[in-house]
Every structure is written in structure tokens, then in C-alpha cells.
GROMACS .gro file of C-alpha atoms in nm:
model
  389
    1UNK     CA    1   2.566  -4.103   3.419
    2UNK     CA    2   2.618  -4.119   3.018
    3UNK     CA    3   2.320  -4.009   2.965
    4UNK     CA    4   2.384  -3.709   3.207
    5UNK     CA    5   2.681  -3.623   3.058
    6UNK     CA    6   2.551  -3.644   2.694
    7UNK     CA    7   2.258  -3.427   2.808
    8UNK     CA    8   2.472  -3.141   2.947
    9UNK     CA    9   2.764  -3.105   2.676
   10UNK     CA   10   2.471  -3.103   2.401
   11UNK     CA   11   2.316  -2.827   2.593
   12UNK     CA   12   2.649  -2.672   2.677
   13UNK     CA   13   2.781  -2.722   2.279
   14UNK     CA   14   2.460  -2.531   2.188
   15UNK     CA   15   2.507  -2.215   2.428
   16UNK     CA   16   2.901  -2.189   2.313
   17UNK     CA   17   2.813  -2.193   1.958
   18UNK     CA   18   2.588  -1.912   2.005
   19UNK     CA   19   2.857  -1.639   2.036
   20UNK     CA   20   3.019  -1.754   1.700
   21UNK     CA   21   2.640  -1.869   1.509
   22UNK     CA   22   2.457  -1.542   1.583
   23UNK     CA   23   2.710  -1.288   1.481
   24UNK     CA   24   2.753  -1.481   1.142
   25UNK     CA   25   2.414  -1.518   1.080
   26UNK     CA   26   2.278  -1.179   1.196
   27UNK     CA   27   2.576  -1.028   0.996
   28UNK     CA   28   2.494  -1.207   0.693
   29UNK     CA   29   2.101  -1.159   0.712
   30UNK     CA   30   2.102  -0.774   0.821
   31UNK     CA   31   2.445  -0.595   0.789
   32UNK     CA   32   2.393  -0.460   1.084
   33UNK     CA   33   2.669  -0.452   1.348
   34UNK     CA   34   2.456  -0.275   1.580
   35UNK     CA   35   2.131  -0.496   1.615
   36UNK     CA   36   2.366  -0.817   1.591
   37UNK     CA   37   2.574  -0.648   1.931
   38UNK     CA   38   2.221  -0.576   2.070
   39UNK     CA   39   2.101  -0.940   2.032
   40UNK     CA   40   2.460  -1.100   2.169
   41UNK     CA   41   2.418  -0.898   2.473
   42UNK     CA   42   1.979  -1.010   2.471
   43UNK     CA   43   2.129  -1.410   2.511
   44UNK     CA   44   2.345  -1.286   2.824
   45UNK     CA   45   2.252  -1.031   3.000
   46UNK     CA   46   1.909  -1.149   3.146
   47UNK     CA   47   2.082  -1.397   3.309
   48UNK     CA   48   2.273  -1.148   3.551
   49UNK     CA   49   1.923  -1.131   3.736
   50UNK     CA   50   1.735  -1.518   3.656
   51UNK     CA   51   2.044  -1.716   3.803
   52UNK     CA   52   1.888  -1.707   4.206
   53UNK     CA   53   1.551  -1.708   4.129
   54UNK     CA   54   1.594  -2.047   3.917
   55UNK     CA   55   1.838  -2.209   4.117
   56UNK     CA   56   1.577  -2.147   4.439
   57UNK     CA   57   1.336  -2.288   4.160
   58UNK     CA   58   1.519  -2.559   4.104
   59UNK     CA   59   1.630  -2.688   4.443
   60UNK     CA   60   1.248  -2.690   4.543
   61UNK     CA   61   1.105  -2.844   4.195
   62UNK     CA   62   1.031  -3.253   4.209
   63UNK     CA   63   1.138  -3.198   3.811
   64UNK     CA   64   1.485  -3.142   3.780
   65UNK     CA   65   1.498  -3.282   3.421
   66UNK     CA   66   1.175  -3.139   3.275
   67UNK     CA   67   1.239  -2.803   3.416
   68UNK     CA   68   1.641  -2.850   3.210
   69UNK     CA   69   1.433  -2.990   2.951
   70UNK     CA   70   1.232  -2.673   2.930
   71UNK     CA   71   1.533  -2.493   2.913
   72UNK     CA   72   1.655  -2.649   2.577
   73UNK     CA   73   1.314  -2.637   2.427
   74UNK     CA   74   1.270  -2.224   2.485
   75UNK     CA   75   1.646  -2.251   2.327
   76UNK     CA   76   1.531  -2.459   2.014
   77UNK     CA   77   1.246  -2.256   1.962
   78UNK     CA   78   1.445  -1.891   1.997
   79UNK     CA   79   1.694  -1.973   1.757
   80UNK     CA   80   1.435  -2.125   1.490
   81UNK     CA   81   1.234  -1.816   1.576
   82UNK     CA   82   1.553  -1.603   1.506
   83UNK     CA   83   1.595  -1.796   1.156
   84UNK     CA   84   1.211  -1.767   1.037
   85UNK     CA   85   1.160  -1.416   1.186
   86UNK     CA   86   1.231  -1.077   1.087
   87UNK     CA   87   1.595  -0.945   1.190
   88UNK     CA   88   1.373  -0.720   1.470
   89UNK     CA   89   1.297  -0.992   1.660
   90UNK     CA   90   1.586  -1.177   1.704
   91UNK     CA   91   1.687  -0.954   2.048
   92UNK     CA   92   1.358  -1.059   2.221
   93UNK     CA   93   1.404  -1.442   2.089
   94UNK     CA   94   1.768  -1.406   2.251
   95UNK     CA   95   1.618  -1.283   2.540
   96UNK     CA   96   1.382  -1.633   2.544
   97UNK     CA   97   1.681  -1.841   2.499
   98UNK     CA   98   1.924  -1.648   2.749
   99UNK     CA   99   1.661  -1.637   3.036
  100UNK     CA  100   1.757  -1.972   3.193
  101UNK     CA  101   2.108  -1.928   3.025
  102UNK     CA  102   2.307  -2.030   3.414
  103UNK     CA  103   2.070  -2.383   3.387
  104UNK     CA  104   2.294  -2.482   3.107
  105UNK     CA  105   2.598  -2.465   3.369
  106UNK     CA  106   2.514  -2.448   3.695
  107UNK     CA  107   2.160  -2.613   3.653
  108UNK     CA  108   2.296  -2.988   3.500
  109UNK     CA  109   2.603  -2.960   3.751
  110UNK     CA  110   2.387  -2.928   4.016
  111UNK     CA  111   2.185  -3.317   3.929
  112UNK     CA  112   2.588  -3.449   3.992
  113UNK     CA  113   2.632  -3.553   4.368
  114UNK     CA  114   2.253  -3.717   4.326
  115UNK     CA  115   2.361  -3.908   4.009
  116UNK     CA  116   2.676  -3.994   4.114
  117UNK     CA  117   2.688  -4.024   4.514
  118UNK     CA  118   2.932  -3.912   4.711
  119UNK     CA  119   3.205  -4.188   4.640
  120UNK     CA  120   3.234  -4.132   4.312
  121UNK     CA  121   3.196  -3.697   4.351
  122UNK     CA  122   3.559  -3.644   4.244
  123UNK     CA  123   3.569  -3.827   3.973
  124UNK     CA  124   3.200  -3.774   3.819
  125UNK     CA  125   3.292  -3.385   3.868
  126UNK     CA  126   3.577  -3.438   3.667
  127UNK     CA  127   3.370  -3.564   3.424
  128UNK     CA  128   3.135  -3.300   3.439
  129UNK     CA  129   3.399  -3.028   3.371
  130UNK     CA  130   3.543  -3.198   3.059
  131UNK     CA  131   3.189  -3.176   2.920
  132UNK     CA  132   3.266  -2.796   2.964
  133UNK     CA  133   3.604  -2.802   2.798
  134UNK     CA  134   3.459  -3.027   2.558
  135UNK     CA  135   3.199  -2.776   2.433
  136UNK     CA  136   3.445  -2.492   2.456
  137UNK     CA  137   3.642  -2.649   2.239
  138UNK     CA  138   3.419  -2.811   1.948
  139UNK     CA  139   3.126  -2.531   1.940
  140UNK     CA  140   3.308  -2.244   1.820
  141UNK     CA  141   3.449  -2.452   1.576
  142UNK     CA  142   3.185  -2.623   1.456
  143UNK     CA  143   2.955  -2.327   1.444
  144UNK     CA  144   3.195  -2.133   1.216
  145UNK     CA  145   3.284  -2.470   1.015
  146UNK     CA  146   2.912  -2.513   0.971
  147UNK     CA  147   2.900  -2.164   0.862
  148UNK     CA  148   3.121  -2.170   0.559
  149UNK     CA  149   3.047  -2.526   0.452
  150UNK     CA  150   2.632  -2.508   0.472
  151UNK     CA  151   2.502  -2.147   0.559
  152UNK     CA  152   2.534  -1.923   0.891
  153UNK     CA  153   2.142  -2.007   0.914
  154UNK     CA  154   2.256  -2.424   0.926
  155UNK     CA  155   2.523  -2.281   1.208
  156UNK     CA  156   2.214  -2.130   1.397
  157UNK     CA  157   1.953  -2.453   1.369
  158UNK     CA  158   2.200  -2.655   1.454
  159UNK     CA  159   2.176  -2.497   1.770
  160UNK     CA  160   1.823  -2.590   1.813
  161UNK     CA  161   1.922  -2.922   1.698
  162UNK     CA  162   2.189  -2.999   2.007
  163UNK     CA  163   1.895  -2.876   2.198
  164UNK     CA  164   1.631  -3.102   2.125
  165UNK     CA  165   1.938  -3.413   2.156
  166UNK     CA  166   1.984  -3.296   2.489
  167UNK     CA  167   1.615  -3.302   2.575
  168UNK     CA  168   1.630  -3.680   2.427
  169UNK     CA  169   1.930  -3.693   2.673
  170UNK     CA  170   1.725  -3.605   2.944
  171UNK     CA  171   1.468  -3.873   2.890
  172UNK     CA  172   1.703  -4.149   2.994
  173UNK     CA  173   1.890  -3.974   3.286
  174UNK     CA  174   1.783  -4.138   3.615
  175UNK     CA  175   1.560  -3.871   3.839
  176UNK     CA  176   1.704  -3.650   4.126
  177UNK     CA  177   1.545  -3.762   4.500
  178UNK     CA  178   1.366  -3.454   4.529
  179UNK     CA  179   1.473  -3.194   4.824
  180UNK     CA  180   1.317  -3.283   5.129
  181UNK     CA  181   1.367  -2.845   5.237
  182UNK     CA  182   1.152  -2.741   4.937
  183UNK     CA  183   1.241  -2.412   4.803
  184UNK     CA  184   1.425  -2.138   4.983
  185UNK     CA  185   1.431  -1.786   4.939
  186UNK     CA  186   1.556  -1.668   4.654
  187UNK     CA  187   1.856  -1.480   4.785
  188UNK     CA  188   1.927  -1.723   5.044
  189UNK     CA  189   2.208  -1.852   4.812
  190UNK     CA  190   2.390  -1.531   4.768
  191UNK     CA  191   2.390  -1.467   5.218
  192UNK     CA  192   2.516  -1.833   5.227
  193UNK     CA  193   2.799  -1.760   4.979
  194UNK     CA  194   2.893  -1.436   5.132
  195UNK     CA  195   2.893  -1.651   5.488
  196UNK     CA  196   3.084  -1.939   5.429
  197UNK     CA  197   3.445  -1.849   5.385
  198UNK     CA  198   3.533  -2.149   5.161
  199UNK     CA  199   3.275  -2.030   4.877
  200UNK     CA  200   3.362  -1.682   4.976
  201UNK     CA  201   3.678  -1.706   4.864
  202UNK     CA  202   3.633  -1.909   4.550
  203UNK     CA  203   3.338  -1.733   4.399
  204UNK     CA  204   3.465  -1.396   4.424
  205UNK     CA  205   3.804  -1.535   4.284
  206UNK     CA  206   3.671  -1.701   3.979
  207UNK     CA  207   3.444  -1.370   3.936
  208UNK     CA  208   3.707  -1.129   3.897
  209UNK     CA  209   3.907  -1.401   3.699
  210UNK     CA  210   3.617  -1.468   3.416
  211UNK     CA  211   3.510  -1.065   3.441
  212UNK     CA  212   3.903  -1.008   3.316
  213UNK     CA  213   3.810  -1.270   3.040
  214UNK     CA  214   3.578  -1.036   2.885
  215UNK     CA  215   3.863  -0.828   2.827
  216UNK     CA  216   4.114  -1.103   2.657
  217UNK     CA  217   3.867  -1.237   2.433
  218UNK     CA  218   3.823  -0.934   2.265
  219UNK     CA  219   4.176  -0.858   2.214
  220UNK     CA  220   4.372  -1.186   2.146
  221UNK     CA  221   4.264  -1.143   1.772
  222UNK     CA  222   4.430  -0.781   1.788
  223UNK     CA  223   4.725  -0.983   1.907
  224UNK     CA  224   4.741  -1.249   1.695
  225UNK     CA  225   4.717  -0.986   1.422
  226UNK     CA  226   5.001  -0.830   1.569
  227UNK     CA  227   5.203  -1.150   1.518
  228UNK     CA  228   5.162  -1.145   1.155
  229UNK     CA  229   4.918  -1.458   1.095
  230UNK     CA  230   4.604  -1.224   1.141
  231UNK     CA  231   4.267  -1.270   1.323
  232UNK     CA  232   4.105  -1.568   1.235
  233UNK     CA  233   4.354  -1.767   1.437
  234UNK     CA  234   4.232  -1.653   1.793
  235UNK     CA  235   4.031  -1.946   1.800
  236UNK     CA  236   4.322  -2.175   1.781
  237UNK     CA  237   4.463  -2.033   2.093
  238UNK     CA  238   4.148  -2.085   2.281
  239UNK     CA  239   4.129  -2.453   2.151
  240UNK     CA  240   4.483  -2.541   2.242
  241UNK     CA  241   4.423  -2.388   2.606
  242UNK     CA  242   4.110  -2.581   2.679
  243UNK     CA  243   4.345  -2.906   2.556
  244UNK     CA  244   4.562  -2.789   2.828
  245UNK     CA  245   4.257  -2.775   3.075
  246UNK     CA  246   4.190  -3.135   2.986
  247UNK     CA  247   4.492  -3.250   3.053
  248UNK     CA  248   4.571  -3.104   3.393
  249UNK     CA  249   4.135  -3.205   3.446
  250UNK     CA  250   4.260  -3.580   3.449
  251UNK     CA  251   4.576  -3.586   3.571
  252UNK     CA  252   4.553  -3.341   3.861
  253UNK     CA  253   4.206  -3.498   4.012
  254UNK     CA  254   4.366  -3.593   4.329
  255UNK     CA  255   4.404  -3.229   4.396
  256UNK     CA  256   4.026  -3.140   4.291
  257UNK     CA  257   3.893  -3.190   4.666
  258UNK     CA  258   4.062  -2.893   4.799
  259UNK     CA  259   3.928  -2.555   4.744
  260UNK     CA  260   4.205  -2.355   4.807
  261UNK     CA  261   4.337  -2.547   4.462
  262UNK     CA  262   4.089  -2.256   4.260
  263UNK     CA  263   4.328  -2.014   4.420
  264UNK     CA  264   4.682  -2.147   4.311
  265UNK     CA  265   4.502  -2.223   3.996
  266UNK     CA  266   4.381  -1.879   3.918
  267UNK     CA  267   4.689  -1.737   4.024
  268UNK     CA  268   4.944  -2.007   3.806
  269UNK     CA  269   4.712  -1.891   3.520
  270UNK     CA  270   4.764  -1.524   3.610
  271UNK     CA  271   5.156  -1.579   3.610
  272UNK     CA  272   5.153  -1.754   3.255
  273UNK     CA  273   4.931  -1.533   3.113
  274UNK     CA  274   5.128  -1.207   3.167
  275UNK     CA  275   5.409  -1.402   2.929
  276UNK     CA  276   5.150  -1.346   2.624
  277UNK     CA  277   5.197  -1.028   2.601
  278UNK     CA  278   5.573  -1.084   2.542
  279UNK     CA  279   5.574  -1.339   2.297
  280UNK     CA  280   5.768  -1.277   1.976
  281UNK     CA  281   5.555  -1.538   1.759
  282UNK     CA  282   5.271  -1.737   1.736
  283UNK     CA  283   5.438  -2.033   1.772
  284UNK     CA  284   5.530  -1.922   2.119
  285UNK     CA  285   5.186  -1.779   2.188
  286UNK     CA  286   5.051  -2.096   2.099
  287UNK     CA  287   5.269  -2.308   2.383
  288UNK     CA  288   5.197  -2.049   2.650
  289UNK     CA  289   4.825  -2.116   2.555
  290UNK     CA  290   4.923  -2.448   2.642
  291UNK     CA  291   5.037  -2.415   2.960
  292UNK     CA  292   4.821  -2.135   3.048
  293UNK     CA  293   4.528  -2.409   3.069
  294UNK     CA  294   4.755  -2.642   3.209
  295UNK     CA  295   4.755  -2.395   3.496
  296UNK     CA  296   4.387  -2.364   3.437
  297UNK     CA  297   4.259  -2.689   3.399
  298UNK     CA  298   4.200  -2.750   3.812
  299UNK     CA  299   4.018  -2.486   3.891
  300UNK     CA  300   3.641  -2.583   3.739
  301UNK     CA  301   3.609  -2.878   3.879
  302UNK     CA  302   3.765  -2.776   4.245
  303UNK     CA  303   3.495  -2.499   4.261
  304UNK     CA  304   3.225  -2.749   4.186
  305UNK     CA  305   3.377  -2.938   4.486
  306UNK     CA  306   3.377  -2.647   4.674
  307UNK     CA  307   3.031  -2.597   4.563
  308UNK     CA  308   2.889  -2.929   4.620
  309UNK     CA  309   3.136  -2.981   4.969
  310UNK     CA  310   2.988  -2.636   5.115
  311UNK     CA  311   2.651  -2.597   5.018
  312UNK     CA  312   2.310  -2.784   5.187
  313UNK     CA  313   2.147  -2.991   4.919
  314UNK     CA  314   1.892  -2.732   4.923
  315UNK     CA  315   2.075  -2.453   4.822
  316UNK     CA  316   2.310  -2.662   4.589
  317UNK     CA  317   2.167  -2.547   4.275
  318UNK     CA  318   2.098  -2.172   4.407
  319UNK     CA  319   2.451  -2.158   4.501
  320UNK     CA  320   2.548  -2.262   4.193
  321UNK     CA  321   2.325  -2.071   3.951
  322UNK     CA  322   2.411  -1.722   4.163
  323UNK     CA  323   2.767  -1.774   4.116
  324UNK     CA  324   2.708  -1.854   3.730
  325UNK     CA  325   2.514  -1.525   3.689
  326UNK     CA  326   2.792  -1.324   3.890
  327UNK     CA  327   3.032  -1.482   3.639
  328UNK     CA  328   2.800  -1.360   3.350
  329UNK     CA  329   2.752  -1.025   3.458
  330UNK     CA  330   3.161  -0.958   3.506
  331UNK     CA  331   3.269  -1.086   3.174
  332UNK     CA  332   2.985  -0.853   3.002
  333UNK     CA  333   3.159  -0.562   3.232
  334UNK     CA  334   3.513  -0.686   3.137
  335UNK     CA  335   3.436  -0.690   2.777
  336UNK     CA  336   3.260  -0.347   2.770
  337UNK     CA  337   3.590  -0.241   2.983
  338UNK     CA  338   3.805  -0.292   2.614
  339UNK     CA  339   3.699  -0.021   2.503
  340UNK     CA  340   3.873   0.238   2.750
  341UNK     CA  341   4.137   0.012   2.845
  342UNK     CA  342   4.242  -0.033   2.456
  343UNK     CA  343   4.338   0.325   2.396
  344UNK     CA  344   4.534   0.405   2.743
  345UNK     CA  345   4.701   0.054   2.745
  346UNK     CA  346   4.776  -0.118   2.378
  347UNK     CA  347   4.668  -0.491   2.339
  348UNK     CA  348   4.983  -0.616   2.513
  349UNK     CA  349   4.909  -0.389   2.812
  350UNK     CA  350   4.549  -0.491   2.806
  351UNK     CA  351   4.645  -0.849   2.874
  352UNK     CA  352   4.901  -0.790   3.100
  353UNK     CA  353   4.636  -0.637   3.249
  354UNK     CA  354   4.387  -0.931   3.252
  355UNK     CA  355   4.734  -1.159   3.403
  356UNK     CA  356   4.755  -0.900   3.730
  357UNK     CA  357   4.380  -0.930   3.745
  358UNK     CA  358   4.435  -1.316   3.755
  359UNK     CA  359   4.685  -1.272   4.045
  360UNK     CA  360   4.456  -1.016   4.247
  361UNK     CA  361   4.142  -1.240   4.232
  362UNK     CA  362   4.406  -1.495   4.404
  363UNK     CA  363   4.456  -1.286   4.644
  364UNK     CA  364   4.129  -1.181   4.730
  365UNK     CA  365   4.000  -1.467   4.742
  366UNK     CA  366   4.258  -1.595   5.023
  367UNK     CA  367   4.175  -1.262   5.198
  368UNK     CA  368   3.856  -1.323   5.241
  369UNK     CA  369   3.818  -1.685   5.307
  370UNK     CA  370   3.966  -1.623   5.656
  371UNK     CA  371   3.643  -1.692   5.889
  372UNK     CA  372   3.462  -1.313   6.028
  373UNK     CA  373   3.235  -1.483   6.225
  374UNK     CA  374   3.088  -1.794   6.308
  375UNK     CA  375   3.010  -2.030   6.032
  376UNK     CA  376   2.621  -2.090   5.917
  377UNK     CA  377   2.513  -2.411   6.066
  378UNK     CA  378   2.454  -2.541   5.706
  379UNK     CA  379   2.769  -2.403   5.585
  380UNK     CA  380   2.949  -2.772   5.686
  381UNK     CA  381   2.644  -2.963   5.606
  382UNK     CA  382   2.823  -3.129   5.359
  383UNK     CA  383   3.158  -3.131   5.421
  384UNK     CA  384   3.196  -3.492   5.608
  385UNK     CA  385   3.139  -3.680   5.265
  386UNK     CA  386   3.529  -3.590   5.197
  387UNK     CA  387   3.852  -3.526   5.366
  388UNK     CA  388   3.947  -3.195   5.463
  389UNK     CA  389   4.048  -2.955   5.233
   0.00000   0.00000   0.00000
């Protein structure tokens, strides 16, 4: 499993240094705030539409790791390509890279009940989702450090650098049995979400939650402004929440079985995070950060569990790339929502906002995961490796 794990936070480090390495470098090389929005949204966007066609691909493929592998050499090559190329071409070369973008997630998460077997599921997806809070926290940071100590253009190739590691990675991680069901239809995925109540419930939850994210990432530097210490330290406040998530990660993994945790989670998170809007300095902003992902921390690795508990091995990785892309798709609509919502509401209104949004997708989610009709016959196909939830 190291090598696993040192294969997916490379590749996951890469993809969350992208949103601070290509504004920097596109700013620097071009001055132009336009094509540098244009090829942000070319990394994301495409992957709205490629996250159920590869997760059918990759349920039916005998190459789990070369097809990953794949995936972090078309990201190497983009964002060399972006560095040697002229400014033009950096959209299309963000559309190379973000094609496969939910394989970075979704794809490596997927290889984790075959790695790991089912005794050990709770704890290796634990694992798995501090590789995520891991990544969140160091790649911002060390794209923008490697910004103003080298060049934004060092910030960018490292990218393609934490790439080809994770392709090294890949070489020593043990293979996947292949799927004895070969491939399935490519929208199978999606039906079996929308018929099992259980992943009902959790991926239109965590849906709604991450589409309100688009909205507070583009404010909290308004607020922090608004404190007096400016905009620069926004990061900080995402760094200290993900140190939350880690925390809670560990010590809550008893609680990680149980689906209906991504609810309370969502929902605790919801609660905290209306308090932002109210606080009177950054000091306090900073220790509702805090607790905001200790409220948070939970809910990743329950909706893996939820994934992996609900979901027939061959749909595992269909189920999970489709809910990555829905993810995708609502924090691009939440962030192009900022600009409406700014005027009417004010920053603190805007995430007060996102904190009722929080408590809705709660709510929804238990709404629907009551049972309309009778289940799938694959929709329990997994669940007798663990206890009830």
C-alpha cells in the first residue's frame, strides 16, 4: 500500500497545485486575465462529461495502473507543453491534462478495497483520504512558494515533475485482479447511484456541499481583507481547516463505516461555517477554520465507504468517477454563482449563504435516502464485508 499511497498524493499534489501554478504563470507570461480564466476553466470543465465514460473504462480495463499512469503522463506533457508553447495553446494543453482530471480522485481510490481487502477497508480508506488533505494542504503552498523563490514556470514543471514520481509510484504498486463483469455501460453508474438510497443520499449531499464551495473560495480573500490582514492570507484558513480534517480523519475512524456520518458531517460543517461570517478577527476566523474541518474531516472517507460498501466491484470506479465529475461541475456553477450573489448579498451574506447550503444538502440527502422502490440486486452486493451502517 505505500507505494499506492505515494502514487495518488503525487498525482493529487500535482492537480491541487494547478489552480495556484497556472494563474501565476499565465499571469506572468501573458497579462492576460482573460485567457488565464479561459485555461483554469480548460483543466476542469471537460471533466463534467469524461468522469462515466472512464470509470466504465476503468472497471473493464485489465490495466488499472497503466491506464492512471497514462493519466499523469498526458498531465506531464500538458503542463511542459504549456511552458514551451505559445500563451494560445495553453487552453487546449489544459484541456489534455483535465480530460481524465476525476482519475486523479476517484480513479486511485477506486484500486483501495483490491489493495487493501476488506479487513483492513476502514483503515486503508482513512489513509487514502489523508493523501487528499495532504495535497490540499502542501500544493497550494508549495506552488506559490515555488513561485516566488524559483519562477511561476518552476511552479508549473514541477507539476509535471509530481507526475512522472507518481508514474514511478505506479511501477511498484501490486496489480488490481481484474473485473470478472468487464465493462458496463457507461451510464450504468449514474442509474445505480440514483437507485440505491445509501449513495443517493450521499452523492447528492456532498454535490450541493462542494458546488457551495465554489462560492467560498472566491470570497474568503474578500473576507480576510475585510479583517484588516488582507488577501494573501486565505490560504492559511484553508490550511488550518484541512489540519482540522486530519485530525477528526484519525480520531473519528470508528465512525467512517456509516454513511449517514457524510450527513451529520456536512451539516456540523454547515452550522460552524455560518459563524465566519460573524467573526470580529482573524484570529477568530482562524479557530472556526479549525473546527469547521473538525466537523469536516469524516465525511471523505465515509463516502468512500459508502462508495466501496454500495457499489458492485464492477461499477466501483464508475460510481466513483460520476460522482467526482458531478462534484466538478457544481463547484464551477458555484463559483460562476459569485458573481450575482456578491452584489445582492455582501461577502458575509455570501457565506452565510454557502453555511445554509451546507445544512440543505443535509437535508436532502436524508430525504432522499429513504428507499422508493425496491433496491437493485447489486445495490447490497457489497455490503456484508461490514456491519450495518
Amino acid at each position: 500500500m505505500r507505494a499506492y499511497y505515494t502514487a495518488a498524493t503525487l498525482a493529487r499534489l500535482g492537480d491541487e497545485m494547478v489552480a495556484v501554478a497556472i494563474p501565476l504563470f499565465m499571469l506572468a507570461r501573458t497579462g492576460n486575465p482573460a485567457l488565464t480564466g479561459v485555461t483554469v476553466a480548460a483543466y476542469s470543465l471537460p471533466s463534467m462529461l469524461t468522469g462515466p465514460l472512464l470509470g466504465s473504462w476503468l472497471d473493464g480495463t485489465r490495466h488499472r495502473r497503466a491506464v492512471l499512469a497514462a493519466n499523469q503522463l498526458a498531465l506531464a506533457v500538458a503542463m511542459v507543453g504549456i511552458v514551451l508553447a505559445p500563451g494560445w495553446a495553453a487552453p487546449p494543453l489544459a484541456v489534455l491534462a483535465g480530460l481524465a482530471l476525476p482519475m486523479t480522485s476517484a480513479g486511485f481510490s477506486a484500486m483501495v478495497p483490491g489493495l487493501a481487502g476488506p479487513d483492513r477497508l476502514t483503515w486503508a480508506n482513512s489513509r487514502d483520504s489523508l493523501s487528499f488533505s495532504a495535497a490540499a494542504m502542501a500544493g497550494p503552498a508549495v506552488a506559490g512558494v515555488l513561485a516566488r523563490l524559483i519562477t511561476p514556470t518552476g511552479s508549473v514543471l514541477a507539476i509535471a515533475a509530481a507526475a512522472v514520481g507518481s508514474i514511478v509510484a505506479l511501477a511498484f504498486v501490486a496489480p488490481v485482479p481484474p473485473n470478472p463483469h468487464g465493462r458496463q455501460p457507461v451510464l450504468t453508474g449514474l442509474r445505480h447511484i440514483v437507485h440505491t438510497p445509501q449513495l443517493r443520499a450521499v452523492t447528492l449531499a456532498t454535490t450541493m456541499s462542494w458546488g457551495s464551495m465554489g462560492l467560498l473560495l472566491v470570497v474568503l480573500p474578500l473576507r480576510t481583507e475585510q479583517l484588516g490582514v488582507g488577501q494573501d492570507p486565505a490560504g492559511f484558513l484553508l490550511t488550518v481547516f484541512e489540519i482540522g480534517c486530519v485530525i477528526t480523519n484519525v480520531a473519528l475512524m470508528r465512525l467512517q463505516h456509516r454513511w449517514r456520518t457524510v450527513l451529520v458531517s456536512v451539516a456540523a460543517y454547515g452550522v460552524v461555517l455560518g459563524g465566519w461570517s460573524l467573526a470580529g478577527n482573524f484570529p477568530v476566523l482562524l479557530v472556526l477554520a479549525l473546527v469547521a474541518g473538525l466537523a469536516m474531516g469524516p465525511q471523505f472517507p465515509a463516502l468512500l465507504s459508502a462508495r466501496q460498501r454500495y457499489s458492485p466491484p464492477e461499477l466501483l470506479s464508475q460510481v466513483g468517477t460520476t460522482g467526482a465529475s458531478l462534484k466538478i461541475g457544481a463547484f464551477s456553477l458555484g463559483a460562476v454563482l459569485v458573481g450575482p450573489a456578491l452584489p445582492a448579498l455582501g461577502v458575509a451574506g455570501v457565506i452565510a449563504l454557502v453555511g445554509g447550503l451546507q445544512l440543505l444538502a443535509a437535508a436532502l440527502g436524508w430525504l432522499v435516502s429513504r428507499p422508493t422502490s425496491a433496491p437493485e440486486p447489486d445495490a447490497e452486493a457489497t455490503a456484508g464485508h461490514r456491519p450495518a451502517a
